[in-house]
Amino acid sequence: MANLNKVDELIKKVEQSIKSPKKVSASDKLYVGVDLGTAYIVIVVLDENKQPVACEMKFAQVVRDGLVVDFIGATNIVRELKKKLEDKLGFELTKAAIAVPPGTGERDIKTHMYVVEGAGMEVVSVEDEPTAANAVLEVENGVVVDVGGGTTGLSIFENGKVIYTADEATGGTQLSLVVAGAYKIPFEEAEEKKKDIKNQDEIFHIVTPVIQKIGSIVRTHIQGFNVEKIYLVGGTCCLKDFERIIKKETGIETIKPLNPFLVTPLGIAINCASKENV
Ligand SMILES: Nc1ncnc2c1ncn2[C@@H]1O[C@H](COP(=O)(O)OP(=O)(O)OP(=O)(O)O)[C@@H](O)[C@H]1O
Ligand SMILES: [Mg+2]
């Protein structure tokens, strides 16, 4: 794996680019990654040195289990985020990379592409999500686990190559649902409560069983493979002590980068840059 400090430095730059975009000039090539998730649509823009220049995101329920369920809604949001980024940067975004969960069929991949093309960008690369995340992590051996809103996707890497992938329908939405149930509050309120670090000690015991379930999903899938490290990405892993429960459930060293939420979108943008430079 790339040095974790280096990974964290790069993620920190993406975080900074949300509030203060980097200045770019007309001669700069811009690379775009669009992550259409179950919970969030995120766009990351990099310059030609693969350095973060801008990032926009929006909570949206237009994708379910990795499949686009609201085509027009999804296209409108991508268009809106693209426009915001263009206004900030002063330049048009024309090409983008995307990623889909492992095992997504041809037709569903096309739908993802049409969303981004409908919003006015040519799709230059389609990868599976954990592979995209690994453009940031550069894991040679181990499992990358992406715990998003709707699903937990995992890819096992051996000598830098994917040898096994899986995707299961458990994710952050389920954590919010148990919080909503426990406090008798609406889902949206539970979602906010869960994400606020101030509440995460208080809700810990409520969400622990769902995290243990995610840990058992990981344990089941890696059985029979020689996996020595787990690398966590995806918004749900932001939760305080998430990595501790996964380590306890699996007995395997578990590594969580700074802000796992941004790893996959950043990786998709890196893939856009790599595709364009060949
Ligand atoms: N700081 C945080 N603490 C806890 N959970 C968080 C935090 N930030 C985001 N999440 C949760 O992460 C999930 C979204 O993560 P992510 O953006 O990786 O998913 P997605 O890509 O939209 O979904 P999927 O990969 O399942 O299609 C949501 O359930 C959200 O509540
Ligand atoms: Mg995702």
Tab-separated table of C-alpha atoms in Angstrom, residues 26-275:
chain	number	residue	atom	x	y	z
A	26	ALA	CA	-6.888	27.453	-19.270
A	27	SER	CA	-3.923	25.230	-20.154
A	28	ASP	CA	-4.560	22.881	-17.208
A	29	LYS	CA	-6.142	19.578	-18.032
A	30	LEU	CA	-8.873	18.708	-15.556
A	31	TYR	CA	-9.815	15.180	-14.542
A	32	VAL	CA	-13.204	14.385	-13.095
A	33	GLY	CA	-14.497	11.492	-11.009
A	34	VAL	CA	-18.252	11.060	-10.554
A	35	ASP	CA	-19.364	8.733	-7.751
A	36	LEU	CA	-23.065	7.903	-8.018
A	37	GLY	CA	-23.800	6.354	-4.649
A	38	THR	CA	-26.878	5.186	-2.803
A	39	ALA	CA	-26.561	8.031	-0.332
A	40	TYR	CA	-24.319	10.637	-1.962
A	41	ILE	CA	-23.375	11.852	-5.388
A	42	VAL	CA	-19.819	13.177	-5.216
A	43	ILE	CA	-17.680	14.818	-7.904
A	44	VAL	CA	-13.922	15.257	-7.432
A	45	VAL	CA	-11.836	17.348	-9.851
A	46	LEU	CA	-8.050	16.920	-10.156
A	47	ASP	CA	-5.456	18.896	-12.107
A	48	GLU	CA	-2.985	17.298	-14.482
A	49	ASN	CA	-0.634	16.479	-11.589
A	50	LYS	CA	-3.481	14.514	-10.000
A	51	GLN	CA	-3.787	17.150	-7.297
A	52	PRO	CA	-7.291	17.943	-5.949
A	53	VAL	CA	-8.720	21.239	-7.225
A	54	ALA	CA	-12.420	21.081	-6.345
A	55	CYS	CA	-15.138	18.816	-4.946
A	56	GLU	CA	-18.918	18.988	-4.670
A	57	MET	CA	-21.430	16.543	-3.222
A	58	LYS	CA	-25.117	16.134	-2.595
A	59	PHE	CA	-27.207	13.723	-0.534
A	60	ALA	CA	-29.542	11.964	-2.953
A	61	GLN	CA	-31.603	8.834	-3.147
A	62	VAL	CA	-31.490	8.262	-6.876
A	63	VAL	CA	-29.407	5.079	-6.767
A	64	ARG	CA	-30.348	1.913	-4.887
A	65	ASP	CA	-27.957	-1.000	-4.340
A	66	GLY	CA	-25.693	0.451	-7.002
A	67	LEU	CA	-28.473	0.746	-9.603
A	68	VAL	CA	-29.850	4.035	-10.904
A	69	VAL	CA	-33.530	4.141	-9.917
A	70	ASP	CA	-34.230	7.783	-10.741
A	71	PHE	CA	-32.523	8.545	-14.034
A	72	ILE	CA	-33.756	12.113	-14.426
A	73	GLY	CA	-33.129	12.947	-10.788
A	74	ALA	CA	-29.588	11.560	-10.993
A	75	THR	CA	-28.826	13.421	-14.237
A	76	ASN	CA	-30.134	16.687	-12.801
A	77	ILE	CA	-27.966	16.375	-9.710
A	78	VAL	CA	-24.816	15.578	-11.692
A	79	ARG	CA	-25.575	18.544	-13.948
A	80	GLU	CA	-26.128	20.803	-10.923
A	81	LEU	CA	-22.858	19.718	-9.268
A	82	LYS	CA	-20.973	20.083	-12.578
A	83	LYS	CA	-22.318	23.619	-12.981
A	84	LYS	CA	-21.305	24.559	-9.419
A	85	LEU	CA	-17.784	23.273	-10.041
A	86	GLU	CA	-17.532	25.067	-13.378
A	87	ASP	CA	-18.650	28.323	-11.779
A	88	LYS	CA	-16.004	27.915	-9.069
A	89	LEU	CA	-13.202	27.002	-11.483
A	90	GLY	CA	-14.152	29.148	-14.456
A	91	PHE	CA	-13.705	26.239	-16.864
A	92	GLU	CA	-15.916	23.604	-18.404
A	93	LEU	CA	-15.677	19.964	-17.333
A	94	THR	CA	-15.905	17.729	-20.372
A	95	LYS	CA	-14.647	14.259	-19.456
A	96	ALA	CA	-15.244	12.050	-16.453
A	97	ALA	CA	-14.647	8.610	-15.033
A	98	ILE	CA	-17.262	6.609	-13.136
A	99	ALA	CA	-17.349	3.467	-11.016
A	100	VAL	CA	-19.953	0.805	-10.346
A	101	PRO	CA	-20.289	-1.892	-7.672
A	102	PRO	CA	-18.561	-5.189	-8.475
A	103	GLY	CA	-20.780	-7.464	-10.530
A	104	THR	CA	-22.922	-4.703	-12.082
A	105	GLY	CA	-24.392	-5.879	-15.397
A	106	GLU	CA	-23.757	-4.286	-18.810
A	107	ARG	CA	-27.148	-2.577	-18.997
A	108	ASP	CA	-26.822	-1.022	-15.581
A	109	ILE	CA	-23.306	0.175	-16.390
A	110	LYS	CA	-24.753	1.856	-19.509
A	111	THR	CA	-27.389	3.583	-17.384
A	112	HIS	CA	-24.651	4.992	-15.127
A	113	MET	CA	-22.838	6.229	-18.226
A	114	TYR	CA	-25.983	7.836	-19.660
A	115	VAL	CA	-26.529	9.750	-16.408
A	116	VAL	CA	-23.096	11.368	-16.662
A	117	GLU	CA	-23.325	11.864	-20.421
A	118	GLY	CA	-26.804	13.319	-20.004
A	119	ALA	CA	-25.221	15.852	-17.657
A	120	GLY	CA	-22.766	16.843	-20.389
A	121	MET	CA	-19.563	14.874	-19.790
A	122	GLU	CA	-18.000	12.148	-21.878
A	123	VAL	CA	-17.320	8.975	-19.855
A	124	VAL	CA	-13.707	7.916	-20.414
A	125	SER	CA	-13.392	5.147	-17.813
A	126	VAL	CA	-15.634	2.722	-15.921
A	127	GLU	CA	-14.091	0.743	-13.058
A	128	ASP	CA	-15.557	-1.238	-10.220
A	129	GLU	CA	-15.706	0.754	-6.980
A	130	PRO	CA	-13.114	-1.050	-4.860
A	131	THR	CA	-10.661	-0.938	-7.753
A	132	ALA	CA	-11.267	2.805	-7.958
A	133	ALA	CA	-10.650	3.114	-4.212
A	134	ASN	CA	-7.422	1.208	-4.705
A	135	ALA	CA	-6.146	3.874	-7.085
A	136	VAL	CA	-5.774	5.883	-3.856
A	137	LEU	CA	-4.761	3.127	-1.448
A	138	GLU	CA	-2.474	1.125	-3.791
A	139	VAL	CA	-3.001	-2.063	-1.808
A	140	GLU	CA	-0.913	-4.967	-3.106
A	141	ASN	CA	-2.255	-7.632	-0.746
A	142	GLY	CA	-5.353	-7.391	1.420
A	143	VAL	CA	-9.052	-6.642	1.200
A	144	VAL	CA	-10.574	-3.238	0.438
A	145	VAL	CA	-14.008	-2.925	2.042
A	146	ASP	CA	-16.295	-0.087	0.892
A	147	VAL	CA	-19.148	0.463	3.336
A	148	GLY	CA	-21.434	3.016	1.705
A	149	GLY	CA	-25.042	3.934	2.319
A	150	GLY	CA	-26.735	0.928	0.773
A	151	THR	CA	-24.098	-1.705	0.319
A	152	THR	CA	-20.867	-3.219	1.557
A	153	GLY	CA	-18.589	-4.000	-1.375
A	154	LEU	CA	-15.306	-5.802	-1.037
A	155	SER	CA	-12.390	-6.665	-3.260
A	156	ILE	CA	-9.525	-8.949	-2.352
A	157	PHE	CA	-6.190	-7.957	-3.874
A	158	GLU	CA	-3.235	-10.259	-4.446
A	159	ASN	CA	-0.052	-8.771	-5.884
A	160	GLY	CA	-2.037	-5.669	-6.825
A	161	LYS	CA	-4.670	-7.601	-8.804
A	162	VAL	CA	-8.317	-8.184	-7.861
A	163	ILE	CA	-8.894	-11.894	-7.264
A	164	TYR	CA	-12.354	-11.805	-5.650
A	165	THR	CA	-15.216	-9.300	-5.333
A	166	ALA	CA	-18.547	-9.269	-3.538
A	167	ASP	CA	-21.312	-6.800	-2.776
A	168	GLU	CA	-23.944	-7.157	-0.054
A	169	ALA	CA	-26.941	-4.996	0.800
A	170	THR	CA	-25.913	-3.767	4.262
A	171	GLY	CA	-24.648	-0.241	4.856
A	172	GLY	CA	-25.058	3.082	6.578
A	173	THR	CA	-28.770	3.351	5.793
A	174	GLN	CA	-29.328	0.397	8.095
A	175	LEU	CA	-27.392	2.130	10.874
A	176	SER	CA	-29.610	5.199	10.476
A	177	LEU	CA	-32.724	3.026	10.568
A	178	VAL	CA	-31.754	1.481	13.913
A	179	VAL	CA	-30.977	4.957	15.298
A	180	ALA	CA	-34.375	6.184	14.026
A	181	GLY	CA	-36.075	3.217	15.697
A	182	ALA	CA	-34.249	3.580	19.007
A	183	TYR	CA	-34.941	7.309	19.370
A	184	LYS	CA	-38.322	7.263	17.576
A	185	ILE	CA	-37.177	10.011	15.204
A	186	PRO	CA	-37.527	10.345	11.394
A	187	PHE	CA	-34.851	8.780	9.172
A	188	GLU	CA	-33.401	12.137	8.068
A	189	GLU	CA	-32.952	13.222	11.663
A	190	ALA	CA	-31.358	9.882	12.542
A	191	GLU	CA	-28.981	10.268	9.589
A	192	GLU	CA	-27.818	13.669	10.920
A	193	LYS	CA	-27.595	12.417	14.497
A	194	LYS	CA	-25.473	9.458	13.434
A	195	LYS	CA	-23.036	11.528	11.348
A	196	ASP	CA	-22.355	14.075	14.093
A	197	ILE	CA	-19.229	12.966	15.954
A	198	LYS	CA	-20.664	14.488	19.146
A	199	ASN	CA	-23.356	11.776	19.246
A	200	GLN	CA	-21.250	8.817	18.211
A	201	ASP	CA	-20.362	7.649	21.739
A	202	GLU	CA	-24.022	7.803	22.699
A	203	ILE	CA	-25.311	5.800	19.711
A	204	PHE	CA	-22.398	3.355	19.749
A	205	HIS	CA	-24.218	0.514	21.489
A	206	ILE	CA	-27.254	0.971	19.221
A	207	VAL	CA	-25.316	0.659	15.962
A	208	THR	CA	-22.791	-1.949	17.128
A	209	PRO	CA	-24.873	-4.997	16.043
A	210	VAL	CA	-25.109	-3.658	12.469
A	211	ILE	CA	-21.341	-3.049	12.388
A	212	GLN	CA	-20.784	-6.571	13.746
A	213	LYS	CA	-22.965	-7.853	10.904
A	214	ILE	CA	-20.759	-5.959	8.414
A	215	GLY	CA	-17.735	-7.532	10.110
A	216	SER	CA	-19.246	-10.982	9.721
A	217	ILE	CA	-19.948	-10.300	6.021
A	218	VAL	CA	-16.260	-9.465	5.595
A	219	ARG	CA	-15.183	-12.541	7.583
A	220	THR	CA	-17.378	-14.854	5.499
A	221	HIS	CA	-16.129	-13.530	2.172
A	222	ILE	CA	-12.428	-13.598	2.990
A	223	GLN	CA	-12.532	-17.152	4.299
A	224	GLY	CA	-10.226	-19.300	2.235
A	225	PHE	CA	-8.080	-16.340	1.154
A	226	ASN	CA	-4.839	-15.308	2.724
A	227	VAL	CA	-5.947	-11.839	3.853
A	228	GLU	CA	-3.744	-10.138	6.434
A	229	LYS	CA	-5.111	-6.598	6.317
A	230	ILE	CA	-8.479	-4.935	5.895
A	231	TYR	CA	-8.639	-1.425	4.396
A	232	LEU	CA	-11.834	0.494	5.096
A	233	VAL	CA	-13.385	3.062	2.755
A	234	GLY	CA	-16.907	4.485	2.306
A	235	GLY	CA	-18.823	7.001	4.394
A	236	THR	CA	-20.074	4.557	7.001
A	237	CYS	CA	-16.501	3.792	8.107
A	238	CYS	CA	-16.215	7.454	9.259
A	239	LEU	CA	-18.090	6.356	12.371
A	240	LYS	CA	-15.934	6.527	15.476
A	241	ASP	CA	-14.485	3.122	16.471
A	242	PHE	CA	-15.926	1.411	13.371
A	243	GLU	CA	-12.502	-0.101	12.626
A	244	ARG	CA	-12.232	-1.476	16.172
A	245	ILE	CA	-15.409	-3.562	15.794
A	246	ILE	CA	-14.376	-4.848	12.367
A	247	LYS	CA	-10.991	-5.873	13.782
A	248	LYS	CA	-12.657	-7.627	16.708
A	249	GLU	CA	-15.125	-9.482	14.445
A	250	THR	CA	-12.509	-10.618	11.962
A	251	GLY	CA	-9.358	-10.848	14.071
A	252	ILE	CA	-7.529	-9.048	11.268
A	253	GLU	CA	-5.572	-5.799	11.355
A	254	THR	CA	-7.902	-3.073	10.102
A	255	ILE	CA	-6.755	0.207	8.591
A	256	LYS	CA	-8.919	3.291	8.175
A	257	PRO	CA	-7.660	6.319	6.250
A	258	LEU	CA	-8.606	9.855	7.169
A	259	ASN	CA	-12.130	10.525	5.888
A	260	PRO	CA	-12.907	7.196	4.188
A	261	PHE	CA	-15.951	8.899	2.600
A	262	LEU	CA	-13.747	10.629	0.016
A	263	VAL	CA	-11.511	7.705	-1.001
A	264	THR	CA	-13.686	6.162	-3.731
A	265	PRO	CA	-14.644	9.484	-5.421
A	266	LEU	CA	-10.964	10.527	-5.364
A	267	GLY	CA	-9.935	7.156	-6.799
A	268	ILE	CA	-12.450	7.516	-9.631
A	269	ALA	CA	-10.929	10.897	-10.531
A	270	ILE	CA	-7.416	9.370	-10.449
A	271	ASN	CA	-8.644	6.715	-12.898
A	272	CYS	CA	-9.875	9.496	-15.181
A	273	ALA	CA	-6.374	10.984	-15.164
A	274	SER	CA	-4.703	7.615	-15.775
A	275	LYS	CA	-7.008	6.833	-18.698
